[in-house]
PDB file of C-alpha atoms in Angstrom:
ATOM      1  CA  ILE A   9       8.935 -11.369 -41.787  1.00 92.00           C
ATOM      2  CA  LEU A  10      10.117 -12.024 -38.214  1.00 93.00           C
ATOM      3  CA  SER A  11      13.674 -13.098 -37.512  1.00 91.00           C
ATOM      4  CA  ASP A  12      14.399 -16.424 -35.828  1.00 91.00           C
ATOM      5  CA  ALA A  13      15.126 -14.605 -32.545  1.00 90.00           C
ATOM      6  CA  GLU A  14      11.836 -12.698 -32.772  1.00 92.00           C
ATOM      7  CA  ARG A  15       9.867 -15.874 -33.450  1.00 93.00           C
ATOM      8  CA  GLU A  16      11.557 -17.476 -30.439  1.00 93.00           C
ATOM      9  CA  ARG A  17      10.796 -14.452 -28.257  1.00 91.00           C
ATOM     10  CA  ARG A  18       7.176 -14.538 -29.427  1.00 92.00           C
ATOM     11  CA  THR A  19       6.804 -18.149 -28.271  1.00 92.00           C
ATOM     12  CA  LEU A  20       7.712 -17.019 -24.740  1.00 93.00           C
ATOM     13  CA  LEU A  21       4.732 -14.650 -24.646  1.00 90.00           C
ATOM     14  CA  THR A  22       1.746 -16.407 -23.109  1.00 89.00           C
ATOM     15  CA  HIS A  23      -0.988 -13.786 -23.517  1.00 87.00           C
ATOM     16  CA  ALA A  24      -2.548 -13.898 -27.016  1.00 88.00           C
ATOM     17  CA  GLY A  25      -2.988 -10.101 -27.182  1.00 83.00           C
ATOM     18  CA  ARG A  26       0.636  -9.438 -26.224  1.00 84.00           C
ATOM     19  CA  LYS A  27       1.813 -12.017 -28.755  1.00 89.00           C
ATOM     20  CA  LYS A  28      -0.255 -10.322 -31.483  1.00 90.00           C
ATOM     21  CA  GLY A  29       0.924  -6.834 -30.455  1.00 87.00           C
ATOM     22  CA  PHE A  30       4.569  -7.945 -30.487  1.00 89.00           C
ATOM     23  CA  THR A  31       4.146  -9.487 -33.937  1.00 93.00           C
ATOM     24  CA  LEU A  32       2.297  -6.470 -35.368  1.00 92.00           C
ATOM     25  CA  GLY A  33       4.918  -4.075 -33.995  1.00 92.00           C
ATOM     26  CA  ARG A  34       7.856  -5.970 -35.441  1.00 94.00           C
ATOM     27  CA  VAL A  35       6.108  -6.427 -38.790  1.00 94.00           C
ATOM     28  CA  ALA A  36       5.302  -2.696 -38.953  1.00 94.00           C
ATOM     29  CA  LEU A  37       8.856  -1.716 -38.014  1.00 95.00           C
ATOM     30  CA  ARG A  38      10.474  -4.179 -40.414  1.00 96.00           C
ATOM     31  CA  THR A  39       8.129  -3.083 -43.223  1.00 95.00           C
ATOM     32  CA  LEU A  40       8.902   0.622 -42.682  1.00 95.00           C
ATOM     33  CA  LEU A  41      12.648   0.010 -42.546  1.00 97.00           C
ATOM     34  CA  GLY A  42      12.671  -2.452 -45.441  1.00 96.00           C
ATOM     35  CA  ASP A  43      10.866   0.064 -47.626  1.00 95.00           C
ATOM     36  CA  LYS A  44      13.296   2.875 -46.735  1.00 95.00           C
ATOM     37  CA  MET A  45      16.376   0.657 -47.045  1.00 95.00           C
ATOM     38  CA  GLY A  46      15.248  -1.087 -50.249  1.00 96.00           C
ATOM     39  CA  ILE A  47      15.510  -4.583 -48.760  1.00 96.00           C
ATOM     40  CA  PRO A  48      12.963  -7.268 -47.834  1.00 96.00           C
ATOM     41  CA  PRO A  49      11.564  -6.734 -44.308  1.00 96.00           C
ATOM     42  CA  ARG A  50      12.956 -10.085 -43.110  1.00 93.00           C
ATOM     43  CA  GLU A  51      16.504  -8.886 -43.970  1.00 95.00           C
ATOM     44  CA  VAL A  52      16.274  -5.729 -41.864  1.00 96.00           C
ATOM     45  CA  PRO A  53      19.027  -6.008 -39.216  1.00 95.00           C
ATOM     46  CA  LEU A  54      17.198  -5.266 -35.965  1.00 95.00           C
ATOM     47  CA  HIS A  55      19.128  -5.573 -32.712  1.00 92.00           C
ATOM     48  CA  ILE A  56      18.274  -4.951 -29.080  1.00 89.00           C
ATOM     49  CA  GLU A  57      20.794  -2.871 -27.135  1.00 86.00           C
ATOM     50  CA  PRO A  58      21.576  -3.863 -23.510  1.00 85.00           C
ATOM     51  CA  SER A  59      19.372  -0.893 -22.542  1.00 77.00           C
ATOM     52  CA  GLY A  60      16.461  -2.594 -24.333  1.00 79.00           C
ATOM     53  CA  GLN A  61      16.394  -0.026 -27.136  1.00 83.00           C
ATOM     54  CA  LEU A  62      15.880  -1.365 -30.665  1.00 89.00           C
ATOM     55  CA  ILE A  63      18.411  -0.301 -33.291  1.00 94.00           C
ATOM     56  CA  CYS A  64      18.933  -0.941 -36.986  1.00 96.00           C
ATOM     57  CA  PRO A  65      22.707  -0.729 -37.553  1.00 95.00           C
ATOM     58  CA  GLY A  66      23.762   1.052 -40.700  1.00 92.00           C
ATOM     59  CA  SER A  67      20.296   2.392 -41.511  1.00 94.00           C
ATOM     60  CA  GLY A  68      20.722   5.930 -40.230  1.00 95.00           C
ATOM     61  CA  TYR A  69      17.294   5.689 -38.588  1.00 96.00           C
ATOM     62  CA  LYS A  70      16.175   5.998 -34.998  1.00 95.00           C
ATOM     63  CA  LEU A  71      13.410   3.548 -34.136  1.00 95.00           C
ATOM     64  CA  SER A  72      10.553   3.434 -31.716  1.00 95.00           C
ATOM     65  CA  LEU A  73       7.934   0.791 -31.155  1.00 93.00           C
ATOM     66  CA  ALA A  74       5.040   0.336 -28.768  1.00 94.00           C
ATOM     67  CA  HIS A  75       2.297  -2.190 -28.311  1.00 88.00           C
ATOM     68  CA  SER A  76      -0.697  -2.375 -26.054  1.00 88.00           C
ATOM     69  CA  GLY A  77      -2.887  -5.442 -26.050  1.00 78.00           C
ATOM     70  CA  ASP A  78      -3.308  -6.533 -29.643  1.00 79.00           C
ATOM     71  CA  LYS A  79      -2.413  -3.165 -31.198  1.00 86.00           C
ATOM     72  CA  ALA A  80       0.990  -1.759 -32.150  1.00 89.00           C
ATOM     73  CA  ILE A  81       2.608   1.403 -33.462  1.00 93.00           C
ATOM     74  CA  ALA A  82       6.051   1.903 -34.988  1.00 95.00           C
ATOM     75  CA  ALA A  83       8.024   4.932 -36.162  1.00 96.00           C
ATOM     76  CA  ILE A  84      11.368   5.537 -37.812  1.00 96.00           C
ATOM     77  CA  SER A  85      13.179   8.827 -38.350  1.00 96.00           C
ATOM     78  CA  PRO A  86      16.668  10.193 -38.935  1.00 96.00           C
ATOM     79  CA  ARG A  87      15.957  12.238 -35.757  1.00 95.00           C
ATOM     80  CA  THR A  88      15.498  10.948 -32.231  1.00 94.00           C
ATOM     81  CA  ILE A  89      11.888   9.848 -31.714  1.00 96.00           C
ATOM     82  CA  GLY A  90       9.707   7.926 -29.309  1.00 96.00           C
ATOM     83  CA  VAL A  91       6.210   6.480 -29.572  1.00 97.00           C
ATOM     84  CA  ASP A  92       3.724   5.050 -27.154  1.00 97.00           C
ATOM     85  CA  LEU A  93       0.283   3.519 -27.436  1.00 96.00           C
ATOM     86  CA  GLU A  94      -2.129   2.812 -24.602  1.00 95.00           C
ATOM     87  CA  GLU A  95      -5.647   1.482 -24.301  1.00 94.00           C
ATOM     88  CA  ILE A  96      -7.807   3.505 -21.927  1.00 94.00           C
ATOM     89  CA  ARG A  97      -8.908   1.182 -19.149  1.00 92.00           C
ATOM     90  CA  PRO A  98      -9.810   1.473 -15.478  1.00 90.00           C
ATOM     91  CA  LYS A  99      -6.885   2.442 -13.258  1.00 91.00           C
ATOM     92  CA  PRO A 100      -6.715   3.897  -9.742  1.00 90.00           C
ATOM     93  CA  PRO A 101      -7.049   7.715  -9.878  1.00 82.00           C
ATOM     94  CA  SER A 102      -4.002   7.992  -7.592  1.00 89.00           C
ATOM     95  CA  LEU A 103      -1.772   6.764 -10.431  1.00 91.00           C
ATOM     96  CA  LEU A 104      -2.068  10.158 -12.156  1.00 93.00           C
ATOM     97  CA  ASP A 105      -0.717  11.952  -9.089  1.00 92.00           C
ATOM     98  CA  TYR A 106       2.126   9.419  -8.979  1.00 92.00           C
ATOM     99  CA  ILE A 107       3.316  10.297 -12.517  1.00 93.00           C
ATOM    100  CA  LEU A 108       2.791  14.077 -12.363  1.00 96.00           C
ATOM    101  CA  ALA A 109       5.430  16.571 -11.304  1.00 95.00           C
ATOM    102  CA  GLU A 110       4.148  19.177  -8.860  1.00 94.00           C
ATOM    103  CA  GLU A 111       4.613  22.017 -11.373  1.00 95.00           C
ATOM    104  CA  GLU A 112       2.333  20.408 -13.982  1.00 96.00           C
ATOM    105  CA  ARG A 113      -0.592  19.326 -11.778  1.00 95.00           C
ATOM    106  CA  ASP A 114      -2.754  22.445 -12.196  1.00 96.00           C
ATOM    107  CA  HIS A 115      -2.240  22.416 -15.960  1.00 97.00           C
ATOM    108  CA  VAL A 116      -3.063  18.713 -16.344  1.00 96.00           C
ATOM    109  CA  TYR A 117      -6.111  18.806 -14.067  1.00 95.00           C
ATOM    110  CA  GLY A 118      -7.331  21.854 -16.021  1.00 96.00           C
ATOM    111  CA  LEU A 119      -7.326  20.047 -19.381  1.00 95.00           C
ATOM    112  CA  ASP A 120     -10.737  19.670 -20.999  1.00 93.00           C
ATOM    113  CA  ILE A 121     -10.642  15.881 -21.165  1.00 92.00           C
ATOM    114  CA  PRO A 122     -12.569  13.126 -19.389  1.00 89.00           C
ATOM    115  CA  ASP A 123     -10.876  11.985 -16.187  1.00 84.00           C
ATOM    116  CA  SER A 124     -10.662   8.460 -17.608  1.00 83.00           C
ATOM    117  CA  HIS A 125      -8.499   9.786 -20.477  1.00 92.00           C
ATOM    118  CA  ARG A 126      -6.293  12.176 -18.469  1.00 94.00           C
ATOM    119  CA  LEU A 127      -4.002   9.497 -17.004  1.00 94.00           C
ATOM    120  CA  PHE A 128      -3.435   7.751 -20.327  1.00 95.00           C
ATOM    121  CA  LEU A 129      -2.834  10.975 -22.231  1.00 96.00           C
ATOM    122  CA  CYS A 130      -0.139  11.990 -19.753  1.00 96.00           C
ATOM    123  CA  TRP A 131       1.286   8.478 -19.613  1.00 95.00           C
ATOM    124  CA  THR A 132       1.626   8.110 -23.416  1.00 96.00           C
ATOM    125  CA  LEU A 133       3.216  11.539 -23.826  1.00 97.00           C
ATOM    126  CA  LYS A 134       5.681  10.950 -21.006  1.00 96.00           C
ATOM    127  CA  GLU A 135       6.565   7.416 -22.076  1.00 95.00           C
ATOM    128  CA  ALA A 136       7.067   8.490 -25.712  1.00 97.00           C
ATOM    129  CA  VAL A 137       9.648  11.050 -24.545  1.00 96.00           C
ATOM    130  CA  LEU A 138      11.330   8.578 -22.184  1.00 94.00           C
ATOM    131  CA  LYS A 139      11.554   6.055 -25.033  1.00 93.00           C
ATOM    132  CA  GLY A 140      13.000   8.730 -27.309  1.00 93.00           C
ATOM    133  CA  MET A 141      15.632   9.413 -24.651  1.00 91.00           C
ATOM    134  CA  GLY A 142      16.484   5.702 -24.686  1.00 85.00           C
ATOM    135  CA  VAL A 143      15.638   5.203 -21.017  1.00 76.00           C
ATOM    136  CA  GLY A 144      11.989   4.138 -21.110  1.00 71.00           C
ATOM    137  CA  LEU A 145      10.430   3.564 -17.732  1.00 72.00           C
ATOM    138  CA  ARG A 146      13.836   3.182 -16.075  1.00 69.00           C
ATOM    139  CA  SER A 147      13.390   6.931 -15.547  1.00 76.00           C
ATOM    140  CA  ALA A 148      10.431   8.160 -13.488  1.00 84.00           C
ATOM    141  CA  PRO A 149       7.501   9.553 -15.528  1.00 86.00           C
ATOM    142  CA  ARG A 150       7.298  12.540 -13.179  1.00 91.00           C
ATOM    143  CA  SER A 151      10.781  13.565 -14.352  1.00 92.00           C
ATOM    144  CA  VAL A 152       9.134  14.652 -17.609  1.00 95.00           C
ATOM    145  CA  THR A 153       6.769  17.662 -17.560  1.00 97.00           C
ATOM    146  CA  LEU A 154       3.970  18.419 -20.001  1.00 96.00           C
ATOM    147  CA  ASN A 155       2.327  21.461 -21.510  1.00 97.00           C
ATOM    148  CA  VAL A 156      -0.587  20.040 -23.514  1.00 97.00           C
ATOM    149  CA  ASP A 157      -2.624  21.760 -26.224  1.00 97.00           C
ATOM    150  CA  MET A 158      -5.759  19.614 -26.527  1.00 96.00           C
ATOM    151  CA  ALA A 159      -7.213  21.584 -29.457  1.00 94.00           C
ATOM    152  CA  GLU A 160      -4.081  21.085 -31.568  1.00 96.00           C
ATOM    153  CA  GLY A 161      -3.333  17.511 -30.418  1.00 97.00           C
ATOM    154  CA  LYS A 162       0.180  18.437 -29.412  1.00 98.00           C
ATOM    155  CA  ALA A 163       2.349  19.013 -26.374  1.00 98.00           C
ATOM    156  CA  LEU A 164       5.630  20.620 -25.454  1.00 98.00           C
ATOM    157  CA  VAL A 165       7.483  18.294 -23.116  1.00 97.00           C
ATOM    158  CA  THR A 166      10.525  19.002 -20.957  1.00 96.00           C
ATOM    159  CA  ASP A 167      12.804  16.068 -20.204  1.00 94.00           C
ATOM    160  CA  PRO A 168      14.939  15.651 -17.033  1.00 91.00           C
ATOM    161  CA  LYS A 169      17.903  17.405 -18.704  1.00 92.00           C
ATOM    162  CA  GLY A 170      15.762  20.452 -19.521  1.00 94.00           C
ATOM    163  CA  ARG A 171      15.547  19.656 -23.248  1.00 95.00           C
ATOM    164  CA  LEU A 172      12.288  20.451 -25.024  1.00 97.00           C
ATOM    165  CA  TRP A 173      10.485  17.792 -27.033  1.00 98.00           C
ATOM    166  CA  ASN A 174       7.591  18.274 -29.417  1.00 98.00           C
ATOM    167  CA  ALA A 175       4.871  15.664 -29.265  1.00 98.00           C
ATOM    168  CA  ARG A 176       1.741  14.866 -31.194  1.00 98.00           C
ATOM    169  CA  PHE A 177      -1.054  12.707 -29.861  1.00 98.00           C
ATOM    170  CA  ALA A 178      -4.252  11.149 -31.135  1.00 96.00           C
ATOM    171  CA  LEU A 179      -7.315   9.851 -29.338  1.00 92.00           C
ATOM    172  CA  SER A 180      -9.140   7.135 -31.273  1.00 90.00           C
ATOM    173  CA  GLY A 181     -11.884   5.259 -29.463  1.00 89.00           C
ATOM    174  CA  PRO A 182     -10.297   3.613 -26.449  1.00 93.00           C
ATOM    175  CA  TRP A 183      -6.757   4.225 -27.756  1.00 94.00           C
ATOM    176  CA  ILE A 184      -4.276   7.054 -27.223  1.00 96.00           C
ATOM    177  CA  SER A 185      -1.069   7.238 -29.230  1.00 97.00           C
ATOM    178  CA  ALA A 186       1.807   9.696 -28.946  1.00 98.00           C
ATOM    179  CA  LEU A 187       4.863  10.541 -31.033  1.00 98.00           C
ATOM    180  CA  ALA A 188       7.644  12.603 -29.465  1.00 98.00           C
ATOM    181  CA  PHE A 189      10.570  14.168 -31.308  1.00 97.00           C
TER     182      PHE A 189
END
């Protein structure tokens, strides 16, 4: 299913989990697009923009892809979207303060969620929006502010230009995924 360029890129990855995640992500994305476009997944024309954003010329779809370890998630839509996936793992508590804007700190620290999950929930929501904007982590995560509804599994997110994004998130074992649109 992978293109020659993707197979070559995969050989450059040395970590087995990253190699598997890359492969799973591209297979998922190519399968989704191939199904919608009515062509075999291998024939899906995926290209990487200079910004690093994946595009499928002529498809009419916006794409987003994320991988973490040996897991991957992909989404396509006629609307602008972004996805992220993270495995919850030990990180310094100070990292949360680094990614939070001052105006969202009280809200985030008030969420009914284990401290170990708080960082990764915020990170996935923020990165999904930044990916949807086409800037990824070239823009600071604290430039995006969150209003999270834990009970509904959703968030309203404000980007640096003041635009509002809707986001959905899921917690599944040690994994958190987010879709922003």
